[in-house]
CSV table of C-alpha atoms in Angstrom, one decimal:
chain,number,residue,atom,x,y,z
A,1,UNK,CA,27.8,13.3,31.5
A,2,UNK,CA,24.0,13.2,32.3
A,3,UNK,CA,23.8,16.6,30.5
A,4,UNK,CA,25.4,15.9,27.4
A,5,UNK,CA,22.3,14.0,25.2
A,6,UNK,CA,20.3,17.6,26.3
A,7,UNK,CA,23.1,19.4,25.2
A,8,UNK,CA,23.2,17.4,21.9
A,9,UNK,CA,19.3,17.3,20.8
A,10,UNK,CA,17.8,20.8,22.1
A,11,UNK,CA,21.3,21.7,20.9
A,12,UNK,CA,22.6,24.1,23.8
A,13,UNK,CA,25.7,25.1,24.5
A,14,UNK,CA,27.8,23.7,27.3
A,15,UNK,CA,27.0,25.7,30.3
A,16,UNK,CA,30.6,27.2,30.8
A,17,UNK,CA,30.8,28.1,27.3
A,18,UNK,CA,28.6,30.8,28.3
A,19,UNK,CA,31.3,32.6,29.8
A,20,UNK,CA,33.8,34.2,27.8
A,21,UNK,CA,37.7,34.6,28.6
A,22,UNK,CA,39.8,37.4,27.3
A,23,UNK,CA,42.8,35.4,26.1
A,24,UNK,CA,40.9,32.6,24.6
A,25,UNK,CA,37.4,33.5,23.6
A,26,UNK,CA,35.1,31.0,23.6
A,27,UNK,CA,36.1,27.6,24.5
A,28,UNK,CA,33.9,26.1,22.0
A,29,UNK,CA,33.0,26.5,18.2
A,30,UNK,CA,30.2,25.9,15.9
A,31,UNK,CA,26.4,25.7,16.2
A,32,UNK,CA,26.8,22.9,18.7
A,33,UNK,CA,29.8,24.8,20.5
A,34,UNK,CA,31.7,21.5,20.0
A,35,UNK,CA,35.2,21.5,18.6
A,36,UNK,CA,36.0,20.4,15.4
A,37,UNK,CA,36.9,16.1,14.7
A,38,UNK,CA,40.4,15.6,15.0
A,39,UNK,CA,42.3,13.3,12.8
A,40,UNK,CA,42.4,9.7,13.4
A,41,UNK,CA,45.4,8.0,14.4
A,42,UNK,CA,47.1,4.8,13.5
A,43,UNK,CA,44.5,2.0,14.3
A,44,UNK,CA,45.2,-1.5,16.0
A,45,UNK,CA,43.6,-4.0,15.9
A,46,UNK,CA,41.5,-5.1,19.5
A,47,UNK,CA,38.8,-6.8,20.8
A,48,UNK,CA,35.3,-4.7,21.7
A,49,UNK,CA,34.1,-4.9,25.5
A,50,UNK,CA,30.6,-6.7,26.7
A,51,UNK,CA,28.8,-7.9,23.7
A,52,UNK,CA,30.2,-6.2,21.1
A,53,UNK,CA,32.0,-7.4,18.5
A,54,UNK,CA,35.3,-6.9,17.1
A,55,UNK,CA,36.4,-3.1,16.7
A,56,UNK,CA,39.1,-1.1,15.7
A,57,UNK,CA,41.5,0.5,18.9
A,58,UNK,CA,43.9,3.2,18.8
A,59,UNK,CA,47.1,3.9,21.0
A,60,UNK,CA,46.8,6.0,23.4
A,61,UNK,CA,49.0,8.7,23.5
A,62,UNK,CA,50.2,7.9,27.1
A,63,UNK,CA,51.9,5.0,25.6
A,64,UNK,CA,54.3,7.7,24.4
A,65,UNK,CA,55.4,8.2,28.0
A,66,UNK,CA,55.8,4.9,29.0
A,67,UNK,CA,52.0,4.5,30.7
A,68,UNK,CA,50.4,1.3,30.8
A,69,UNK,CA,47.1,1.0,29.1
A,70,UNK,CA,45.0,-2.6,29.3
A,71,UNK,CA,43.0,-3.3,25.9
A,72,UNK,CA,39.8,-4.1,26.0
A,73,UNK,CA,40.1,-7.6,25.2
A,74,UNK,CA,42.3,-7.5,28.4
A,75,UNK,CA,39.9,-5.8,30.6
A,76,UNK,CA,37.1,-8.3,29.3
A,77,UNK,CA,39.2,-11.7,30.4
A,78,UNK,CA,40.2,-10.0,33.7
A,79,UNK,CA,36.5,-9.6,34.7
A,80,UNK,CA,34.0,-11.8,36.7
A,81,UNK,CA,30.3,-11.4,37.6
A,82,UNK,CA,29.3,-10.7,40.9
A,83,UNK,CA,25.2,-11.4,42.4
A,84,UNK,CA,23.9,-8.4,44.0
A,85,UNK,CA,20.7,-9.3,46.3
A,86,UNK,CA,20.4,-12.4,44.5
A,87,UNK,CA,19.1,-11.4,41.5
A,88,UNK,CA,21.5,-8.9,39.6
A,89,UNK,CA,24.2,-9.7,38.3
A,90,UNK,CA,27.2,-7.3,38.4
A,91,UNK,CA,30.6,-7.3,36.2
A,92,UNK,CA,33.8,-6.3,38.1
A,93,UNK,CA,37.2,-7.0,37.7
A,94,UNK,CA,40.4,-7.4,39.9
A,95,UNK,CA,43.8,-6.9,38.7
A,96,UNK,CA,47.1,-7.4,40.7
A,97,UNK,CA,50.9,-7.5,39.9
A,98,UNK,CA,52.8,-7.1,42.8
A,99,UNK,CA,53.6,-9.0,45.5
A,100,UNK,CA,53.3,-5.9,48.0
A,101,UNK,CA,49.7,-5.3,47.0
A,102,UNK,CA,48.7,-7.6,50.1
A,103,UNK,CA,50.6,-5.3,52.7
A,104,UNK,CA,48.3,-2.3,50.9
A,105,UNK,CA,44.5,-1.1,50.8
A,106,UNK,CA,43.0,-2.1,48.0
A,107,UNK,CA,41.5,0.3,45.6
A,108,UNK,CA,37.8,0.1,44.1
A,109,UNK,CA,37.5,2.5,40.8
A,110,UNK,CA,33.7,3.4,40.3
A,111,UNK,CA,32.8,4.6,36.9
A,112,UNK,CA,30.6,8.2,35.8
A,113,UNK,CA,27.8,8.2,33.9
A,114,UNK,CA,27.6,6.1,30.8
A,115,UNK,CA,30.8,4.7,31.3
A,116,UNK,CA,32.2,1.4,32.6
A,117,UNK,CA,35.2,-0.7,34.1
A,118,UNK,CA,37.4,0.2,30.7
A,119,UNK,CA,36.9,3.9,31.1
A,120,UNK,CA,39.7,3.2,33.7
A,121,UNK,CA,42.1,1.6,31.0
A,122,UNK,CA,44.5,4.0,31.4
A,123,UNK,CA,44.8,3.5,35.2
A,124,UNK,CA,44.3,0.1,35.9
A,125,UNK,CA,47.8,-1.0,35.0
A,126,UNK,CA,49.7,1.7,36.7
A,127,UNK,CA,47.6,1.3,40.2
A,128,UNK,CA,47.8,-2.5,40.1
A,129,UNK,CA,51.7,-2.0,40.6
A,130,UNK,CA,51.3,-2.0,44.2
A,131,UNK,CA,47.4,-2.3,45.0
A,132,UNK,CA,45.1,-5.1,44.3
A,133,UNK,CA,42.5,-3.2,41.9
A,134,UNK,CA,39.1,-3.6,41.6
A,135,UNK,CA,36.9,-2.1,39.3
A,136,UNK,CA,33.2,-2.2,39.1
A,137,UNK,CA,30.5,-1.6,36.3
A,138,UNK,CA,27.3,-0.3,38.4
A,139,UNK,CA,23.5,-1.6,37.7
A,140,UNK,CA,22.7,-0.1,34.4
A,141,UNK,CA,26.1,0.4,32.8
A,142,UNK,CA,28.8,-1.6,30.8
A,143,UNK,CA,28.2,-5.4,31.3
A,144,UNK,CA,26.7,-5.3,34.5
A,145,UNK,CA,22.2,-6.1,34.3
A,146,UNK,CA,19.9,-3.3,33.0
A,147,UNK,CA,17.1,-4.5,34.8
A,148,UNK,CA,13.8,-3.4,33.7
A,149,UNK,CA,11.5,-0.9,35.6
A,150,UNK,CA,14.5,-0.3,38.2
A,151,UNK,CA,14.4,3.1,39.8
A,152,UNK,CA,18.2,3.9,39.8
A,153,UNK,CA,19.2,6.2,42.5
A,154,UNK,CA,22.1,7.7,43.7
A,155,UNK,CA,21.5,5.3,47.2
A,156,UNK,CA,21.1,2.7,45.2
A,157,UNK,CA,24.6,3.0,43.8
A,158,UNK,CA,26.2,3.5,46.9
A,159,UNK,CA,24.6,0.4,48.7
A,160,UNK,CA,25.6,-1.6,46.0
A,161,UNK,CA,29.5,-0.2,46.7
A,162,UNK,CA,29.2,-1.1,49.9
A,163,UNK,CA,27.9,-4.7,49.7
A,164,UNK,CA,30.9,-4.9,47.5
A,165,UNK,CA,32.8,-4.3,49.6
A,166,UNK,CA,31.4,-6.3,52.1
A,167,UNK,CA,30.9,-9.2,50.0
A,168,UNK,CA,34.0,-9.5,47.6
A,169,UNK,CA,36.4,-7.2,48.8
A,170,UNK,CA,36.8,-7.7,52.5
A,171,UNK,CA,39.0,-5.2,53.8
A,172,UNK,CA,38.8,-1.5,54.3
A,173,UNK,CA,39.2,0.1,50.7
A,174,UNK,CA,40.0,3.2,49.1
A,175,UNK,CA,36.9,4.3,47.1
A,176,UNK,CA,37.7,6.1,43.8
A,177,UNK,CA,35.1,7.5,41.7
A,178,UNK,CA,34.9,10.3,38.6
A,179,UNK,CA,31.5,12.1,38.7
A,180,UNK,CA,28.3,10.7,39.8
A,181,UNK,CA,31.1,7.4,40.6
A,182,UNK,CA,32.6,9.8,43.1
A,183,UNK,CA,29.2,11.0,44.4
A,184,UNK,CA,28.2,6.8,44.9
A,185,UNK,CA,31.3,6.7,47.1
A,186,UNK,CA,31.0,9.4,48.8
A,187,UNK,CA,27.2,8.6,50.1
A,188,UNK,CA,28.8,5.0,50.6
A,189,UNK,CA,31.7,6.7,52.8
A,190,UNK,CA,29.4,8.5,54.9
A,191,UNK,CA,26.6,5.5,55.1
A,192,UNK,CA,29.8,2.8,56.1
A,193,UNK,CA,29.3,1.9,60.0
A,194,UNK,CA,31.4,-1.0,58.9
A,195,UNK,CA,35.2,0.8,58.5
A,196,UNK,CA,34.8,-0.6,55.1
A,197,UNK,CA,36.2,2.5,54.0
A,198,UNK,CA,40.0,3.4,54.3
A,199,UNK,CA,40.1,6.8,51.7
A,200,UNK,CA,38.0,8.2,49.5
A,201,UNK,CA,39.3,10.1,46.0
A,202,UNK,CA,36.7,12.0,44.2
A,203,UNK,CA,37.9,13.1,40.7
A,204,UNK,CA,35.4,16.0,39.2
A,205,UNK,CA,32.4,15.1,41.7
A,206,UNK,CA,28.8,15.2,40.6
A,207,UNK,CA,26.2,17.7,42.4
A,208,UNK,CA,23.8,15.0,41.9
A,209,UNK,CA,22.8,12.5,39.3
A,210,UNK,CA,21.2,14.5,37.4
A,211,UNK,CA,21.7,18.3,36.7
A,212,UNK,CA,18.5,19.1,39.2
A,213,UNK,CA,20.7,19.0,41.8
A,214,UNK,CA,22.3,22.7,41.2
A,215,UNK,CA,19.4,24.6,41.7
A,216,UNK,CA,21.9,27.3,43.4
A,217,UNK,CA,23.6,27.9,39.8
A,218,UNK,CA,22.5,30.8,38.2
A,219,UNK,CA,23.4,28.8,34.8
A,220,UNK,CA,20.8,25.8,35.8
A,221,UNK,CA,18.4,27.9,37.4
A,222,UNK,CA,18.1,29.6,33.8
A,223,UNK,CA,17.8,25.9,32.4
A,224,UNK,CA,15.7,24.8,34.9
A,225,UNK,CA,12.4,24.8,33.0
A,226,UNK,CA,14.1,23.5,30.0
A,227,UNK,CA,15.4,20.5,32.0
A,228,UNK,CA,11.9,20.1,33.8
A,229,UNK,CA,10.0,20.0,30.3
A,230,UNK,CA,13.1,17.6,29.0
A,231,UNK,CA,12.3,15.3,31.9
A,232,UNK,CA,8.5,15.4,31.0
A,233,UNK,CA,9.3,14.3,27.1
A,234,UNK,CA,11.5,11.7,27.9
A,235,UNK,CA,8.8,10.2,30.0
A,236,UNK,CA,7.3,9.5,25.8
A,237,UNK,CA,8.8,6.5,25.2
A,238,UNK,CA,8.9,7.2,21.4
A,239,UNK,CA,10.4,10.4,22.4
A,240,UNK,CA,12.6,8.7,24.7
A,241,UNK,CA,13.6,6.3,22.1
A,242,UNK,CA,14.5,9.0,19.6
A,243,UNK,CA,16.7,11.1,22.0
A,244,UNK,CA,18.5,7.9,23.0
A,245,UNK,CA,19.6,6.7,19.7
A,246,UNK,CA,20.5,10.1,18.5
A,247,UNK,CA,22.6,10.7,21.9
A,248,UNK,CA,24.4,7.5,21.2
A,249,UNK,CA,25.3,7.8,17.2
A,250,UNK,CA,29.0,7.4,17.2
A,251,UNK,CA,29.0,10.7,15.8
A,252,UNK,CA,27.2,12.7,18.3
A,253,UNK,CA,29.2,10.6,21.1
A,254,UNK,CA,32.8,11.9,19.5
A,255,UNK,CA,31.1,15.7,19.7
A,256,UNK,CA,30.2,14.8,23.1
A,257,UNK,CA,33.2,13.8,24.5
A,258,UNK,CA,35.3,16.0,22.5
A,259,UNK,CA,33.6,19.1,24.6
A,260,UNK,CA,34.4,17.4,28.0
A,261,UNK,CA,37.6,16.3,27.7
A,262,UNK,CA,40.7,19.1,27.8
A,263,UNK,CA,42.9,16.6,26.3
A,264,UNK,CA,41.5,16.2,22.7
A,265,UNK,CA,44.0,13.2,21.8
A,266,UNK,CA,42.4,11.2,24.3
A,267,UNK,CA,39.2,10.9,22.4
A,268,UNK,CA,39.8,8.1,20.2
A,269,UNK,CA,37.7,5.6,18.3
A,270,UNK,CA,38.4,3.0,21.4
A,271,UNK,CA,36.5,5.5,24.0
A,272,UNK,CA,33.8,6.4,22.0
A,273,UNK,CA,33.4,2.2,21.7
A,274,UNK,CA,33.5,2.0,25.7
A,275,UNK,CA,30.4,4.3,25.8
A,276,UNK,CA,28.7,3.1,22.4
A,277,UNK,CA,28.8,-0.9,23.0
A,278,UNK,CA,26.6,-0.6,26.6
A,279,UNK,CA,24.3,1.6,25.2
A,280,UNK,CA,23.0,-0.8,22.6
A,281,UNK,CA,21.7,-3.5,25.6
A,282,UNK,CA,18.5,-4.4,26.0
A,283,UNK,CA,17.5,-2.3,29.4
A,284,UNK,CA,20.2,0.6,28.8
A,285,UNK,CA,17.5,3.1,27.1
A,286,UNK,CA,15.5,2.5,30.4
A,287,UNK,CA,18.4,3.1,32.6
A,288,UNK,CA,19.1,6.7,30.3
A,289,UNK,CA,15.7,7.7,31.7
A,290,UNK,CA,15.6,6.8,35.3
A,291,UNK,CA,18.7,8.5,35.5
A,292,UNK,CA,18.5,11.5,33.7
A,293,UNK,CA,14.7,11.9,35.5
A,294,UNK,CA,15.4,10.6,38.7
A,295,UNK,CA,16.1,12.0,42.1
A,296,UNK,CA,19.4,13.9,42.1
A,297,UNK,CA,19.9,12.5,45.5
A,298,UNK,CA,22.4,13.8,48.4
A,299,UNK,CA,24.2,16.9,48.1
A,300,UNK,CA,28.0,16.4,48.2
A,301,UNK,CA,27.5,19.5,50.4
A,302,UNK,CA,25.9,17.9,53.1
A,303,UNK,CA,27.5,14.4,52.7
A,304,UNK,CA,31.3,15.8,53.6
A,305,UNK,CA,30.9,16.8,57.1
A,306,UNK,CA,30.4,13.6,57.8
A,307,UNK,CA,33.6,12.4,56.3
A,308,UNK,CA,36.8,12.0,58.7
A,309,UNK,CA,38.9,9.7,56.4
A,310,UNK,CA,41.0,11.0,54.7
A,311,UNK,CA,40.4,12.7,51.1
A,312,UNK,CA,41.9,13.3,48.1
A,313,UNK,CA,40.0,15.7,45.7
A,314,UNK,CA,41.4,16.0,41.9
A,315,UNK,CA,39.1,18.3,39.6
A,316,UNK,CA,39.7,19.4,35.9
A,317,UNK,CA,39.7,23.4,35.6
A,318,UNK,CA,38.1,22.7,32.0
A,319,UNK,CA,35.0,21.1,33.1
A,320,UNK,CA,31.6,21.8,31.5
A,321,UNK,CA,29.6,20.1,33.9
A,322,UNK,CA,30.6,20.8,37.4
A,323,UNK,CA,33.2,23.5,36.8
A,324,UNK,CA,35.2,25.2,39.6
A,325,UNK,CA,33.5,28.5,39.5
A,326,UNK,CA,30.4,26.5,40.0
A,327,UNK,CA,28.5,25.7,43.5
A,328,UNK,CA,30.2,22.5,43.9
A,329,UNK,CA,33.4,23.5,42.5
A,330,UNK,CA,34.0,26.3,44.8
A,331,UNK,CA,32.7,24.2,47.8
A,332,UNK,CA,35.3,21.6,47.1
A,333,UNK,CA,37.6,24.4,46.9
A,334,UNK,CA,37.0,25.4,50.2
A,335,UNK,CA,37.4,22.5,51.6
A,336,UNK,CA,41.4,22.3,52.6
A,337,UNK,CA,41.5,25.0,54.4
A,338,UNK,CA,38.3,24.1,57.0
A,339,UNK,CA,39.3,20.4,57.0
A,340,UNK,CA,42.9,18.9,57.5
A,341,UNK,CA,41.8,15.5,55.9
A,342,UNK,CA,41.3,16.8,52.8
A,343,UNK,CA,43.4,17.7,49.9
A,344,UNK,CA,42.7,19.4,46.7
A,345,UNK,CA,44.7,20.1,43.1
A,346,UNK,CA,43.5,21.5,39.9
A,347,UNK,CA,44.3,19.9,37.1
A,348,UNK,CA,44.9,22.6,34.4
A,349,UNK,CA,43.4,21.7,30.9
A,350,UNK,CA,42.2,18.9,32.1
A,351,UNK,CA,38.1,18.1,31.3
A,352,UNK,CA,35.5,15.6,33.6
A,353,UNK,CA,36.9,12.3,33.5
A,354,UNK,CA,40.5,13.7,34.7
A,355,UNK,CA,41.8,10.0,35.0
A,356,UNK,CA,40.9,9.2,31.2
A,357,UNK,CA,41.6,13.2,30.0
A,358,UNK,CA,45.4,13.0,31.3
A,359,UNK,CA,45.8,9.7,33.6
A,360,UNK,CA,49.5,11.4,34.1
A,361,UNK,CA,48.4,14.2,36.0
A,362,UNK,CA,46.0,12.2,38.1
A,363,UNK,CA,48.7,9.6,38.7
A,364,UNK,CA,51.4,12.3,40.0
A,365,UNK,CA,49.3,13.5,42.4
A,366,UNK,CA,46.9,10.4,43.2
A,367,UNK,CA,50.5,7.7,43.8
A,368,UNK,CA,51.6,9.9,46.5
A,369,UNK,CA,48.6,10.3,48.6
A,370,UNK,CA,48.1,6.4,48.3
A,371,UNK,CA,51.6,6.0,50.0
A,372,UNK,CA,51.2,8.1,52.5
A,373,UNK,CA,47.8,7.1,53.2
A,374,UNK,CA,49.2,3.7,53.4
A,375,UNK,CA,52.5,4.6,55.7
A,376,UNK,CA,50.1,6.2,58.3
């Protein structure tokens, strides 16, 4: 979601909307190429997350099909703090609802850009039926610390994950990440020399911490001068503040989310609050600027050859940030024919955040893969 603010502020269309589909025409409509807002759903009272107060939550469609969805207040109650490197407090959750969980490998869920633990609200309950589920707010996001002057890098987040596994989980763990969270998990798995990682699940893996990583995509090449100018402008405090304030406005966030979700009904007020709430914390602006303007970090194409663990790759086919026809998507699409440890499933009608977009499709592929991993 790192490019979302750029699309909104400079009024660019999402990259994959440059392509036309003969059967459907342009994927998005309107000046900003964002879909129109959908009508609100019946409200259900719920508590906000982190430092936020009461908000209105909305019924999730997965409840209709028997899915298990955690409310924000329940997630908050399950969270604890862990001190990383003796100075940074990291927010994390532990959940387990079955005595069988001890016999199965634990899972660690790692969110993407701008998200946090509650972004897994539609997955934790289902996964906790057979596993001990951990979820973590990366430094700079959610209810974790957002230290002033910290230089955010992919490598720092990967080290945080490894230290968390070593100090808190203390068992070989399956890492499950989305977007930049996937890339952080991939870096951690490639650097792990202590058998801390049992398996790897990548949900629309990012090519880097920001779009500057994907320089071999013609669409990024066209935008690269603009991206570099945007980086320069963000380093001016007044401009950065104006951009950030605009990007985190609820209506803008909703439009951005609608543009990256295939299932528009998943974009409810609760999801907007999950993104918006922590963005109002002190240090959130500095984190935003550092991540957007920082080094993109290692590329997954360089990292995957080091991975011998079982890997499950799930990819939404309507992702505007890491599309299947982009260099990262094409690379991962080619892997199953080259590497026996990699399984790939393309999820139709799903955007950049499959686990929250259409969780039933993710669970349909993920649960059997986890069962096979446990049995092996």
